[in-house]
Short mmCIF file of C-alpha atoms and ligand atoms in Angstrom, two decimals:
data_model
loop_
_atom_site.label_atom_id
_atom_site.label_comp_id
_atom_site.label_asym_id
_atom_site.label_seq_id
_atom_site.Cartn_x
_atom_site.Cartn_y
_atom_site.Cartn_z
CA UNK A 242 -80.13 -82.99 35.12
CA UNK A 243 -80.51 -82.64 39.23
CA UNK A 244 -82.17 -85.84 40.99
CA UNK A 245 -85.29 -84.05 41.45
CA UNK A 246 -85.77 -83.22 38.16
CA UNK A 247 -86.54 -86.92 37.14
CA UNK A 248 -90.32 -88.07 36.98
CA UNK A 249 -91.03 -91.67 37.76
CA UNK A 250 -92.88 -93.44 35.34
CA UNK A 251 -95.31 -96.04 37.09
CA UNK A 252 -96.81 -98.04 34.79
CA UNK A 253 -100.36 -99.49 35.72
CA UNK A 254 -101.54 -101.13 32.52
CA UNK A 255 -101.36 -104.39 33.92
CA UNK A 256 -103.49 -103.30 36.87
CA UNK A 257 -105.64 -100.46 36.32
CA UNK A 258 -105.48 -100.70 32.62
CA UNK A 259 -106.58 -104.23 32.70
CA UNK A 260 -109.62 -103.25 34.69
CA UNK A 261 -111.10 -101.62 31.73
CA UNK A 262 -114.08 -103.88 30.64
CA UNK A 263 -113.21 -106.34 27.94
CA UNK A 264 -109.27 -105.70 28.41
CA UNK A 265 -108.32 -108.66 30.27
CA UNK A 266 -105.15 -110.43 29.16
CA UNK A 267 -103.91 -113.98 29.99
CA UNK A 268 -100.78 -114.50 31.86
CA UNK A 269 -98.55 -114.76 28.68
CA UNK A 270 -100.00 -111.70 27.52
CA UNK A 271 -99.16 -109.88 30.54
CA UNK A 272 -95.82 -110.98 30.65
CA UNK A 273 -95.14 -110.00 27.03
CA UNK A 274 -96.49 -106.52 27.92
CA UNK A 275 -94.22 -106.35 31.26
CA UNK A 276 -91.11 -107.15 29.07
CA UNK A 277 -92.14 -104.30 26.67
CA UNK A 278 -92.24 -102.19 29.58
CA UNK A 279 -89.22 -103.20 31.01
CA UNK A 280 -87.33 -102.70 27.50
CA UNK A 281 -88.87 -99.04 27.55
CA UNK A 282 -87.27 -98.31 30.70
CA UNK A 283 -90.29 -97.69 33.26
CA UNK A 284 -89.24 -97.28 36.54
CA UNK A 285 -92.12 -99.17 38.19
CA UNK A 286 -94.69 -101.93 37.04
CA UNK A 287 -97.91 -102.39 38.69
CA UNK A 288 -98.31 -105.78 37.86
CA UNK A 289 -101.81 -106.68 39.48
CA UNK A 290 -103.91 -106.93 42.35
CA UNK A 291 -102.83 -110.12 44.06
CA UNK A 292 -105.88 -110.79 46.02
CA UNK A 293 -108.52 -110.73 43.58
CA UNK A 294 -107.88 -113.69 41.80
CA UNK A 295 -105.64 -116.62 41.53
CA UNK A 296 -105.01 -115.45 37.85
CA UNK A 297 -103.81 -111.89 39.18
CA UNK A 298 -101.90 -113.39 41.81
CA UNK A 299 -100.02 -115.77 39.66
CA UNK A 300 -99.26 -113.08 37.17
CA UNK A 301 -97.76 -110.53 39.41
CA UNK A 302 -95.69 -113.40 41.05
CA UNK A 303 -94.47 -114.24 37.62
CA UNK A 304 -93.80 -110.73 36.61
CA UNK A 305 -92.02 -110.36 39.93
CA UNK A 306 -89.65 -113.26 38.87
CA UNK A 307 -88.95 -112.43 35.38
CA UNK A 308 -88.70 -108.61 35.32
CA UNK A 309 -85.26 -107.80 36.67
CA UNK A 310 -84.76 -104.07 35.78
CA UNK A 311 -87.93 -102.40 37.13
CA UNK A 312 -89.76 -101.98 40.72
CA UNK A 313 -92.79 -104.45 40.74
CA UNK A 314 -95.81 -103.18 42.52
CA UNK A 315 -98.80 -105.05 43.57
CA UNK A 316 -101.94 -103.43 44.94
CA UNK A 317 -103.69 -103.88 48.26
CA UNK A 318 -106.76 -102.85 49.98
CA UNK A 319 -105.56 -101.59 53.48
CA UNK A 320 -106.54 -105.08 55.09
CA UNK A 321 -103.92 -107.75 56.15
CA UNK A 322 -105.21 -110.33 53.77
CA UNK A 323 -104.65 -108.33 50.78
CA UNK A 324 -101.25 -107.15 52.01
CA UNK A 325 -100.28 -110.74 52.64
CA UNK A 326 -101.22 -111.95 49.21
CA UNK A 327 -99.49 -108.74 47.71
CA UNK A 328 -96.18 -109.77 49.56
CA UNK A 329 -96.36 -113.29 48.92
CA UNK A 330 -97.04 -112.67 45.11
CA UNK A 331 -93.94 -109.91 45.10
CA UNK A 332 -91.54 -112.36 46.68
CA UNK A 333 -89.42 -113.01 44.00
CA UNK A 334 -88.92 -109.25 42.85
CA UNK A 335 -85.72 -107.39 43.25
CA UNK A 336 -87.34 -104.23 44.13
CA UNK A 337 -90.97 -105.38 45.70
CA UNK A 338 -93.37 -102.34 46.01
CA UNK A 339 -96.55 -102.78 47.97
CA UNK A 340 -99.37 -100.28 47.29
CA UNK A 341 -101.74 -99.84 49.74
CA UNK A 342 -105.14 -97.77 49.14
CA UNK A 343 -108.24 -96.38 51.44
CA UNK A 344 -110.66 -93.83 50.35
CA UNK A 345 -110.57 -90.37 51.94
CA UNK A 346 -113.24 -88.49 50.33
CA UNK A 347 -116.69 -88.16 52.35
CA UNK A 348 -118.79 -89.79 49.86
CA UNK A 349 -116.42 -92.80 50.00
CA UNK A 350 -115.84 -92.78 53.70
CA UNK A 351 -119.61 -92.49 54.52
CA UNK A 352 -121.51 -94.43 51.69
CA UNK A 353 -118.83 -96.89 50.74
CA UNK A 354 -116.65 -97.72 53.77
CA UNK A 355 -119.26 -96.57 56.57
CA UNK A 356 -116.15 -95.44 58.60
CA UNK A 357 -115.43 -92.10 60.66
CA UNK A 358 -112.38 -90.18 59.45
CA UNK A 359 -110.50 -91.33 62.85
CA UNK A 360 -110.94 -94.89 61.82
CA UNK A 361 -109.59 -94.24 58.42
CA UNK A 362 -106.40 -92.76 59.45
CA UNK A 363 -105.86 -95.58 62.10
CA UNK A 364 -106.42 -98.21 59.42
CA UNK A 365 -104.23 -96.39 56.65
CA UNK A 366 -101.59 -96.07 59.32
CA UNK A 367 -101.82 -99.65 60.32
CA UNK A 368 -101.82 -100.99 56.81
CA UNK A 369 -98.70 -99.07 55.93
CA UNK A 370 -96.71 -100.18 58.95
CA UNK A 371 -97.91 -104.16 58.25
CA UNK A 372 -96.85 -103.51 54.68
CA UNK A 373 -93.58 -102.15 55.80
CA UNK A 374 -93.04 -105.54 57.52
CA UNK A 375 -92.54 -107.06 54.18
CA UNK A 376 -90.61 -104.22 52.31
CA UNK A 377 -89.07 -100.94 52.67
CA UNK A 378 -90.88 -99.44 49.55
CA UNK A 379 -94.36 -99.01 50.48
CA UNK A 380 -96.98 -96.52 48.90
CA UNK A 381 -100.23 -95.14 50.17
CA UNK A 382 -103.10 -93.76 48.10
CA UNK A 383 -106.08 -91.89 49.74
CA UNK A 384 -108.30 -93.16 46.79
CA UNK A 385 -110.62 -90.12 45.64
CA UNK A 386 -108.15 -87.63 47.01
CA UNK A 387 -109.17 -84.88 44.69
CA UNK A 388 -112.61 -84.88 46.09
CA UNK A 389 -111.25 -85.28 49.71
CA UNK A 390 -111.67 -82.48 52.45
CA UNK A 391 -107.78 -80.71 51.95
CA UNK A 392 -107.10 -80.51 55.64
CA UNK A 393 -108.26 -84.26 56.44
CA UNK A 394 -105.99 -85.26 53.14
CA UNK A 395 -102.83 -83.38 54.88
CA UNK A 396 -103.57 -85.44 58.31
CA UNK A 397 -103.94 -88.83 56.21
CA UNK A 398 -100.86 -87.94 54.14
CA UNK A 399 -98.51 -87.01 57.29
CA UNK A 400 -99.92 -90.05 59.22
CA UNK A 401 -98.86 -92.66 56.53
CA UNK A 402 -95.48 -90.75 56.04
CA UNK A 403 -94.83 -91.14 59.62
CA UNK A 404 -95.83 -94.73 59.39
CA UNK A 405 -93.45 -95.46 56.46
CA UNK A 406 -95.01 -94.91 53.26
CA UNK A 407 -92.21 -93.72 50.81
CA UNK A 408 -94.44 -92.72 48.01
CA UNK A 409 -97.99 -90.93 48.39
CA UNK A 410 -99.89 -91.20 45.51
CA UNK A 411 -102.77 -88.57 45.19
CA UNK A 412 -105.76 -90.24 42.85
CA UNK A 413 -108.46 -88.44 41.05
CA UNK A 414 -109.99 -91.59 41.03
CA UNK A 415 -113.20 -90.23 39.15
CA UNK A 416 -111.52 -87.98 36.69
CA UNK A 417 -113.05 -84.66 38.53
CA UNK A 418 -110.15 -82.48 38.63
CA UNK A 419 -109.18 -79.66 36.37
CA UNK A 420 -105.64 -78.86 35.64
CA UNK A 421 -105.15 -75.80 37.70
CA UNK A 422 -107.13 -77.01 40.94
CA UNK A 423 -105.45 -80.28 40.66
CA UNK A 424 -101.95 -78.68 40.42
CA UNK A 425 -102.79 -76.41 43.30
CA UNK A 426 -103.62 -79.43 45.37
CA UNK A 427 -100.06 -80.95 44.94
CA UNK A 428 -98.53 -77.39 45.65
CA UNK A 429 -100.66 -77.28 48.86
CA UNK A 430 -99.70 -80.77 49.87
CA UNK A 431 -96.35 -79.50 49.49
CA UNK A 432 -96.72 -76.57 51.93
CA UNK A 433 -99.00 -78.31 54.34
CA UNK A 434 -97.79 -81.81 55.09
CA UNK A 435 -94.83 -81.00 57.01
CA UNK A 436 -93.02 -84.29 56.17
CA UNK A 437 -93.63 -84.29 52.95
CA UNK A 438 -90.11 -84.17 51.74
CA UNK A 439 -89.61 -87.66 53.03
CA UNK A 440 -91.91 -89.19 50.31
CA UNK A 441 -92.40 -88.96 46.62
CA UNK A 442 -95.55 -87.38 45.46
CA UNK A 443 -97.36 -89.36 43.00
CA UNK A 444 -100.34 -88.61 40.68
CA UNK A 445 -102.87 -91.05 39.21
CA UNK A 446 -105.43 -89.39 37.19
CA UNK A 447 -108.62 -91.02 35.45
CA UNK A 448 -109.78 -89.48 31.74
CA UNK A 449 -113.65 -89.19 32.59
CA UNK A 450 -113.47 -85.19 31.63
CA UNK A 451 -110.36 -86.01 29.00
CA UNK A 452 -107.87 -84.31 31.20
CA UNK A 453 -106.04 -87.01 32.78
CA UNK A 454 -102.93 -85.86 30.84
CA UNK A 455 -103.21 -82.07 31.51
CA UNK A 456 -104.10 -82.71 35.02
CA UNK A 457 -100.63 -84.87 35.92
CA UNK A 458 -98.49 -82.33 33.75
CA UNK A 459 -100.11 -79.62 36.12
CA UNK A 460 -99.02 -81.80 39.14
CA UNK A 461 -95.71 -82.21 37.64
CA UNK A 462 -95.35 -78.44 37.37
CA UNK A 463 -96.06 -78.21 41.06
CA UNK A 464 -93.74 -81.09 42.32
CA UNK A 465 -95.08 -84.08 41.89
CA UNK A 466 -92.39 -86.62 40.81
CA UNK A 467 -94.11 -89.99 39.71
CA UNK A 468 -96.93 -90.41 37.46
CA UNK A 469 -99.03 -93.30 37.22
CA UNK A 470 -100.39 -94.22 33.70
CA UNK A 471 -101.10 -96.61 31.11
CA UNK A 472 -100.08 -97.49 27.57
CA UNK A 473 -102.78 -96.09 25.16
CA UNK A 474 -104.36 -94.46 28.17
CA UNK A 475 -106.41 -97.78 28.83
CA UNK A 476 -108.13 -98.20 32.09
CA UNK A 477 -111.39 -97.98 33.98
CA UNK A 478 -114.07 -96.22 32.33
CA UNK A 479 -112.56 -93.42 29.92
CA UNK A 480 -109.24 -94.74 30.98
CA UNK A 481 -106.18 -93.30 32.59
CA UNK A 482 -103.46 -90.86 31.90
CA UNK A 483 -101.61 -92.04 29.03
CA UNK A 484 -98.04 -93.03 29.13
CA UNK A 485 -96.82 -92.15 25.80
CA UNK A 486 -98.45 -88.76 26.07
CA UNK A 487 -96.89 -87.73 29.41
CA UNK A 488 -93.61 -88.98 28.53
CA UNK A 489 -93.42 -86.99 25.05
CA UNK A 490 -94.95 -83.99 26.74
CA UNK A 491 -92.53 -83.93 29.17
CA UNK A 492 -89.66 -84.58 26.85
CA UNK A 493 -90.92 -82.19 24.17
CA UNK A 494 -91.82 -79.31 26.40
CA UNK A 495 -88.67 -79.59 28.90
CA UNK A 496 -87.94 -76.11 28.59
CA UNK A 497 -91.44 -75.63 30.34
CA UNK A 498 -91.70 -78.31 32.69
CA UNK A 499 -87.94 -78.64 33.74
CA UNK A 500 -87.91 -82.52 34.33
CA UNK A 501 -88.35 -85.60 32.30
CA UNK A 502 -88.88 -89.33 32.38
CA UNK A 503 -85.17 -89.61 31.66
CA UNK A 504 -85.18 -93.43 31.72
CA UNK A 505 -87.51 -94.16 29.08
CA UNK A 506 -86.32 -95.21 25.90
CA UNK A 507 -89.24 -93.55 23.72
CA UNK A 508 -88.19 -95.23 20.61
CA UNK A 509 -90.20 -98.34 21.98
CA UNK A 510 -93.39 -96.45 22.77
CA UNK A 511 -94.98 -97.44 19.09
CA UNK A 512 -94.04 -101.12 19.67
CA UNK A 513 -95.50 -101.19 23.18
CA UNK A 514 -98.73 -99.11 22.02
CA UNK A 515 -99.08 -101.88 19.35
CA UNK A 516 -98.62 -104.82 21.89
CA UNK A 517 -101.07 -103.43 24.08
CA UNK A 518 -103.55 -102.79 21.71
CA UNK A 519 -103.14 -106.33 20.40
CA UNK A 520 -103.82 -108.15 23.90
CA UNK A 521 -106.64 -105.79 25.07
CA UNK A 522 -108.31 -105.66 21.52
CA UNK A 523 -108.65 -101.76 22.11
CA UNK A 524 -108.04 -100.35 18.72
CA UNK A 525 -105.74 -97.16 18.81
CA UNK A 526 -107.61 -94.36 17.09
CA UNK A 527 -105.92 -92.75 14.05
CA UNK A 528 -105.96 -89.12 15.25
CA UNK A 529 -104.59 -90.32 18.95
CA UNK A 530 -101.58 -88.52 20.06
CA UNK A 531 -98.08 -89.88 19.88
CA UNK A 532 -99.24 -93.56 18.74
CA UNK A 533 -102.22 -92.81 16.55
CA UNK A 534 -101.61 -93.76 12.81
CA UNK A 535 -102.05 -90.24 11.80
CA UNK A 536 -100.02 -88.69 14.32
CA UNK A 537 -97.27 -88.09 11.82
CA UNK A 538 -99.05 -87.82 8.38
CA UNK A 539 -99.50 -84.51 6.64
CA UNK A 540 -102.03 -84.44 4.21
CA UNK A 541 -102.36 -80.62 3.36
CA UNK A 542 -99.87 -79.37 0.49
CA UNK A 543 -98.58 -76.64 2.30
CA UNK A 544 -97.57 -78.77 5.35
CA UNK A 545 -96.15 -81.50 3.04
CA UNK A 546 -93.95 -78.54 1.14
CA UNK A 547 -92.94 -77.29 4.78
CA UNK A 548 -91.65 -80.66 6.23
CA UNK A 549 -89.79 -81.51 2.94
CA UNK A 550 -87.92 -77.98 3.28
CA UNK A 551 -87.38 -78.36 7.14
CA UNK A 552 -89.12 -80.85 9.20
CA UNK A 553 -89.52 -78.63 12.25
CA UNK A 554 -91.87 -76.58 10.43
CA UNK A 555 -94.56 -78.81 11.47
CA UNK A 556 -93.09 -81.59 13.77
CA UNK A 557 -92.59 -81.02 17.11
CA UNK A 558 -91.63 -84.58 17.78
CA UNK A 559 -89.39 -86.85 15.50
CA UNK A 560 -91.38 -89.63 14.21
CA UNK A 561 -88.32 -92.15 14.92
CA UNK A 562 -88.25 -90.62 18.38
CA UNK A 563 -91.25 -92.66 19.46
CA UNK A 564 -90.41 -95.65 16.97
CA UNK A 565 -93.13 -94.57 14.71
CA UNK A 566 -92.01 -96.39 11.29
CA UNK A 567 -94.47 -94.43 8.88
CA UNK A 568 -96.18 -95.28 5.85
CA UNK A 569 -92.81 -95.49 4.11
CA UNK A 570 -93.02 -97.90 1.04
CA UNK A 571 -90.74 -100.56 2.41
CA UNK A 572 -90.96 -103.78 0.11
CA UNK A 573 -92.43 -104.45 -3.29
CA UNK A 574 -93.31 -107.62 -5.34
CA UNK A 575 -89.45 -108.34 -6.07
CA UNK A 576 -88.19 -107.92 -2.53
CA UNK A 577 -86.45 -111.27 -1.58
CA UNK A 578 -86.42 -112.87 1.90
CA UNK A 579 -83.70 -111.08 3.18
CA UNK A 580 -85.03 -107.69 2.39
CA UNK A 581 -88.37 -109.03 4.77
CA UNK A 582 -85.89 -110.11 7.81
CA UNK A 583 -84.01 -106.68 7.52
CA UNK A 584 -87.17 -104.78 7.56
CA UNK A 585 -88.99 -106.93 10.25
CA UNK A 586 -85.78 -106.66 12.41
CA UNK A 587 -85.90 -102.93 12.08
CA UNK A 588 -89.55 -103.19 13.43
CA UNK A 589 -88.52 -105.01 16.21
CA UNK A 590 -89.65 -108.11 15.24
CA UNK A 591 -87.36 -111.36 15.23
CA UNK A 592 -88.71 -114.55 13.60
CA UNK A 593 -87.16 -118.04 13.49
CA UNK A 594 -86.43 -119.26 10.00
CA UNK A 595 -89.48 -121.57 10.09
CA UNK A 596 -91.50 -118.31 11.05
CA UNK A 597 -89.90 -116.33 8.35
CA UNK A 598 -90.75 -118.43 5.72
CA UNK A 599 -94.52 -118.42 6.61
CA UNK A 600 -94.26 -114.62 6.82
CA UNK A 601 -92.45 -114.56 3.36
CA UNK A 602 -95.32 -116.83 1.57
CA UNK A 603 -97.90 -114.39 2.85
CA UNK A 604 -95.67 -111.15 1.94
CA UNK A 605 -95.71 -112.39 -1.58
CA UNK A 606 -99.39 -113.31 -2.00
CA UNK A 607 -100.05 -109.90 -0.48
CA UNK A 608 -97.58 -108.05 -2.81
CA UNK A 609 -99.71 -109.78 -5.73
CA UNK A 610 -102.92 -108.58 -4.49
CA UNK A 611 -101.60 -105.15 -3.40
CA UNK A 612 -99.65 -102.58 -5.40
CA UNK A 613 -97.95 -101.17 -2.09
CA UNK A 614 -97.11 -102.98 1.03
CA UNK A 615 -96.31 -100.97 3.91
CA UNK A 616 -94.78 -101.60 7.63
CA UNK A 617 -98.62 -101.71 9.00
CA UNK A 618 -98.98 -104.68 6.49
CA UNK A 619 -95.60 -106.59 7.51
CA UNK A 620 -96.74 -106.21 11.30
CA UNK A 621 -100.24 -107.38 10.53
CA UNK A 622 -98.99 -110.46 8.45
CA UNK A 623 -96.74 -111.19 11.10
CA UNK A 624 -99.35 -111.11 14.21
CA UNK A 625 -101.89 -112.67 11.80
CA UNK A 626 -99.92 -115.80 10.38
CA UNK A 627 -96.86 -116.38 12.82
CA UNK A 628 -98.67 -117.73 15.45
CA UNK A 629 -97.20 -118.59 18.92
CA UNK A 630 -99.50 -121.80 19.22
CA UNK A 631 -99.50 -124.75 16.88
CA UNK A 632 -102.78 -124.24 15.13
CA UNK A 633 -105.13 -127.34 15.60
CA UNK A 634 -107.33 -125.84 12.69
CA UNK A 635 -106.49 -124.15 9.62
CA UNK A 636 -108.74 -122.35 6.92
CA UNK A 637 -108.99 -124.53 3.82
CA UNK A 638 -111.44 -122.12 2.39
CA UNK A 639 -114.82 -120.85 2.40
CA UNK A 640 -117.73 -119.52 0.02
CA UNK A 641 -120.43 -116.83 0.86
CA UNK A 642 -123.61 -115.87 -0.63
CA UNK A 643 -124.91 -112.41 0.96
CA UNK A 644 -127.24 -109.96 -0.15
CA UNK A 645 -129.43 -107.27 1.11
CA UNK A 646 -132.81 -109.55 0.38
CA UNK A 647 -131.40 -113.09 0.81
CA UNK A 648 -130.34 -114.81 4.38
CA UNK A 649 -126.81 -115.42 4.25
CA UNK A 650 -125.32 -118.79 3.32
CA UNK A 651 -121.88 -119.94 3.84
CA UNK A 652 -119.80 -123.06 3.40
CA UNK A 653 -116.50 -123.20 5.39
CA UNK A 654 -113.85 -125.75 5.12
CA UNK A 655 -111.29 -126.04 8.02
CA UNK A 656 -108.56 -128.60 7.93
CA UNK A 657 -107.42 -130.52 10.93
CA UNK A 658 -104.65 -133.41 10.76
CA UNK A 659 -104.46 -133.52 7.42
CA UNK A 660 -108.10 -133.77 6.84
CA UNK A 661 -110.53 -131.03 5.36
CA UNK A 662 -113.92 -130.77 7.26
CA UNK A 663 -116.63 -128.64 5.90
CA UNK A 664 -120.07 -127.18 6.99
CA UNK A 665 -122.95 -125.04 5.58
CA UNK A 666 -124.60 -122.53 7.53
CA UNK A 667 -126.76 -119.52 7.60
CA UNK A 668 -126.57 -116.60 10.35
CA UNK A 669 -127.75 -112.88 10.97
CA UNK A 670 -124.78 -112.00 8.59
CA UNK A 671 -122.18 -113.74 6.52
CA UNK A 672 -119.84 -113.31 9.19
CA UNK A 673 -122.13 -114.68 11.77
CA UNK A 674 -122.92 -117.55 9.76
CA UNK A 675 -119.37 -118.42 9.20
CA UNK A 676 -118.47 -118.21 13.05
CA UNK A 677 -121.47 -120.56 13.58
CA UNK A 678 -120.04 -123.03 10.64
CA UNK A 679 -116.81 -122.97 12.59
CA UNK A 680 -118.38 -123.75 15.75
CA UNK A 681 -120.30 -126.56 14.32
CA UNK A 682 -117.12 -127.88 12.70
CA UNK A 683 -114.78 -127.96 15.85
CA UNK A 684 -117.41 -128.16 18.48
CA UNK A 685 -116.08 -125.51 20.53
CA UNK A 686 -118.64 -123.32 21.62
CA UNK A 687 -117.78 -119.74 21.92
CA UNK A 688 -119.74 -116.48 23.07
CA UNK A 689 -118.34 -113.30 20.93
CA UNK A 690 -117.52 -110.53 23.50
CA UNK A 691 -115.75 -108.11 21.11
CA UNK A 692 -115.39 -107.71 17.29
CA UNK A 693 -113.29 -104.82 15.85
CA UNK A 694 -112.26 -104.04 12.41
CA UNK A 695 -109.74 -101.33 11.22
CA UNK A 696 -107.77 -100.91 8.00
CA UNK A 697 -104.37 -101.26 8.41
CA UNK A 698 -103.08 -98.93 5.51
CA UNK A 699 -105.27 -96.48 3.42
CA UNK A 700 -106.68 -97.08 -0.17
CA UNK A 701 -108.95 -99.41 -1.47
CA UNK A 702 -106.68 -102.41 -1.55
CA UNK A 703 -105.77 -101.70 2.02
CA UNK A 704 -105.54 -105.22 4.35
CA UNK A 705 -108.29 -105.16 6.95
CA UNK A 706 -107.40 -106.24 10.22
CA UNK A 707 -109.99 -107.96 12.73
CA UNK A 708 -109.74 -108.55 16.41
CA UNK A 709 -112.20 -110.52 18.34
CA UNK A 710 -112.55 -111.47 21.76
CA UNK A 711 -114.23 -114.67 22.45
CA UNK A 712 -115.27 -116.56 25.70
CA UNK A 713 -114.89 -120.18 25.71
CA UNK A 714 -116.34 -121.71 28.83
CA UNK A 715 -115.15 -118.78 30.80
CA UNK A 716 -111.61 -118.56 29.33
CA UNK A 717 -111.55 -115.17 27.48
CA UNK A 718 -109.45 -115.42 24.41
CA UNK A 719 -108.01 -112.64 21.67
CA UNK A 720 -107.77 -113.77 18.01
CA UNK A 721 -106.63 -111.36 15.19
CA UNK A 722 -107.05 -112.18 11.38
CA UNK A 723 -105.70 -109.96 8.52
CA UNK A 724 -106.66 -110.03 4.87
CA UNK A 725 -107.50 -107.75 1.91
CA UNK A 726 -111.09 -109.30 2.33
CA UNK A 727 -112.65 -108.53 5.72
CA UNK A 728 -115.00 -111.86 5.72
CA UNK A 729 -111.43 -113.87 5.57
CA UNK A 730 -110.02 -111.69 8.05
CA UNK A 731 -112.91 -112.08 10.47
CA UNK A 732 -112.60 -115.82 9.87
CA UNK A 733 -109.23 -115.80 10.72
CA UNK A 734 -109.36 -114.00 13.62
CA UNK A 735 -112.04 -116.35 15.15
CA UNK A 736 -109.96 -119.60 14.14
CA UNK A 737 -107.10 -117.63 15.84
CA UNK A 738 -109.36 -117.66 19.12
CA UNK A 739 -110.51 -121.19 18.58
CA UNK A 740 -106.82 -122.27 18.16
CA UNK A 741 -105.53 -120.36 21.20
CA UNK A 742 -108.35 -121.77 23.44
CA UNK A 743 -107.52 -125.16 22.00
CA UNK A 744 -103.74 -124.91 22.79
CA UNK A 745 -104.95 -123.31 26.27
CA UNK A 746 -107.55 -126.16 27.14
CA UNK A 747 -106.21 -129.09 25.09
CA UNK A 748 -110.02 -130.08 25.41
CA UNK A 749 -112.62 -130.06 22.31
CA UNK A 750 -116.07 -131.11 23.28
CA UNK A 751 -118.36 -130.84 20.77
CA UNK A 752 -121.33 -128.18 20.99
CA UNK A 753 -123.69 -127.11 18.40
CA UNK A 754 -126.38 -124.19 17.15
CA UNK A 755 -124.93 -121.50 19.37
CA UNK A 756 -126.31 -118.28 18.40
CA UNK A 757 -123.52 -115.60 18.57
CA UNK A 758 -125.96 -112.84 18.94
CA UNK A 759 -124.38 -110.25 16.41
CA UNK A 760 -125.56 -108.86 13.34
CA UNK A 761 -122.33 -109.09 11.35
O1 KIV B 27 -108.17 -94.66 40.77
C1 KIV B 27 -107.60 -95.13 41.93
O2 KIV B 27 -108.17 -94.25 42.60
C2 KIV B 27 -106.84 -96.22 41.93
C3 KIV B 27 -106.14 -96.37 43.22
C4 KIV B 27 -106.19 -97.71 43.65
C5 KIV B 27 -104.90 -95.83 42.92
O3 KIV B 27 -106.60 -96.79 40.95
ZN1 ZN B 28 -107.30 -95.83 39.05
#
């Protein structure tokens, strides 16, 4: 493949992705996502917006320190203070990139920035020159480029390239573009910006009209060679261009596009998708392209027959090429610990002996309750049971009385330091009542921000996986719990969040009677 046939993948899950309401991740979670991206072979990781907060600064710094095989980018507005913060956070990076942006559309210049076009060009040029003092790798984004006046856009691009920008990114900030028009914009930029050959053209599309991937592909067809995207398409509002879709579209239709994201180890895609879903709490819909649970499932008899005779009849990609492990019946009641260990290893999960013992106990319990145990069940068990934090509180048991015309009554028993503490409670629903009881026992006051439940596999005996995001005194914590009983899964998820909060704050003040405000 010629050099110009490579499309660079610039992943912004940790910056634009994390800007999605409710998607915020803590430092350790961001680090794990960065490692998954490195394993996958993305070219550039945008790790955050360092000036925004100390948390953002610290996580960019940590990613810059630990990730060796990708360029690490930090975002900055076109002001010195932002560029200083980005440069300082990126100091440990082997290949630091400062990404500066400034809006160029009439709407943004007039109403948001209140600056004339001449001032915008000057500010952009100064910012790029200033960023170049810290690194050779400077990217410039004219925010809202797709709604900017084309002639003015050409002028801005020519000026920032002259000032030293190596990459010029063309954001469709509000997801307004349509593929043909956006592709033409890229072609026009190539024809009208005299020094464009000195920079890589990048694209950054939002999905407000559901066209982020189509727009990005159209841009690639017209000469863009960097695509900015996020795992599972998470991001502001309707999200960003989805990484897995762009990568697999380029790979599957290389005959048409003539280029590909050659460095990407596509077999890592599903694993990264699961990780991002777990930490953002955004459940991947079953029909989502590439990473949805149904993406490789064939229900109709005609299709199944075709697949058995020749997979290419109905499959344009092989499930194993994206790391999709499918619904294979992997383990049964009589499978031993070695079989479990081998299967988890195949799924990319390595456990310590102690963790394996815990996971095996859960697997045995589950195989007693459930006829078939699938890969998804095993992953849920591992995520639910094998904790990175030592649990302060564990579930001893609970009882629930609930019905259409009675107020739900619960008793929850939690264990801590070898002792069991119990509490009875009522609530708007049985889950709310359980959460109130947990609050009363632990004294840890939390505000439930998100609650999501999904079935891990198919069938009446499927496990339910609950994900919650809880705000404990300003600290937002994710919790996951899985069980064949959805109330138990909900209790475990909340308790997981409580334990993480305890580990993070190491303080457990008493607070009683908090209404979680949900009718669960
Ligand atoms: O959507 C956008 O315009 C952005 C820029 C900062 C690149 O995220
Ligand atoms: Zn964006």
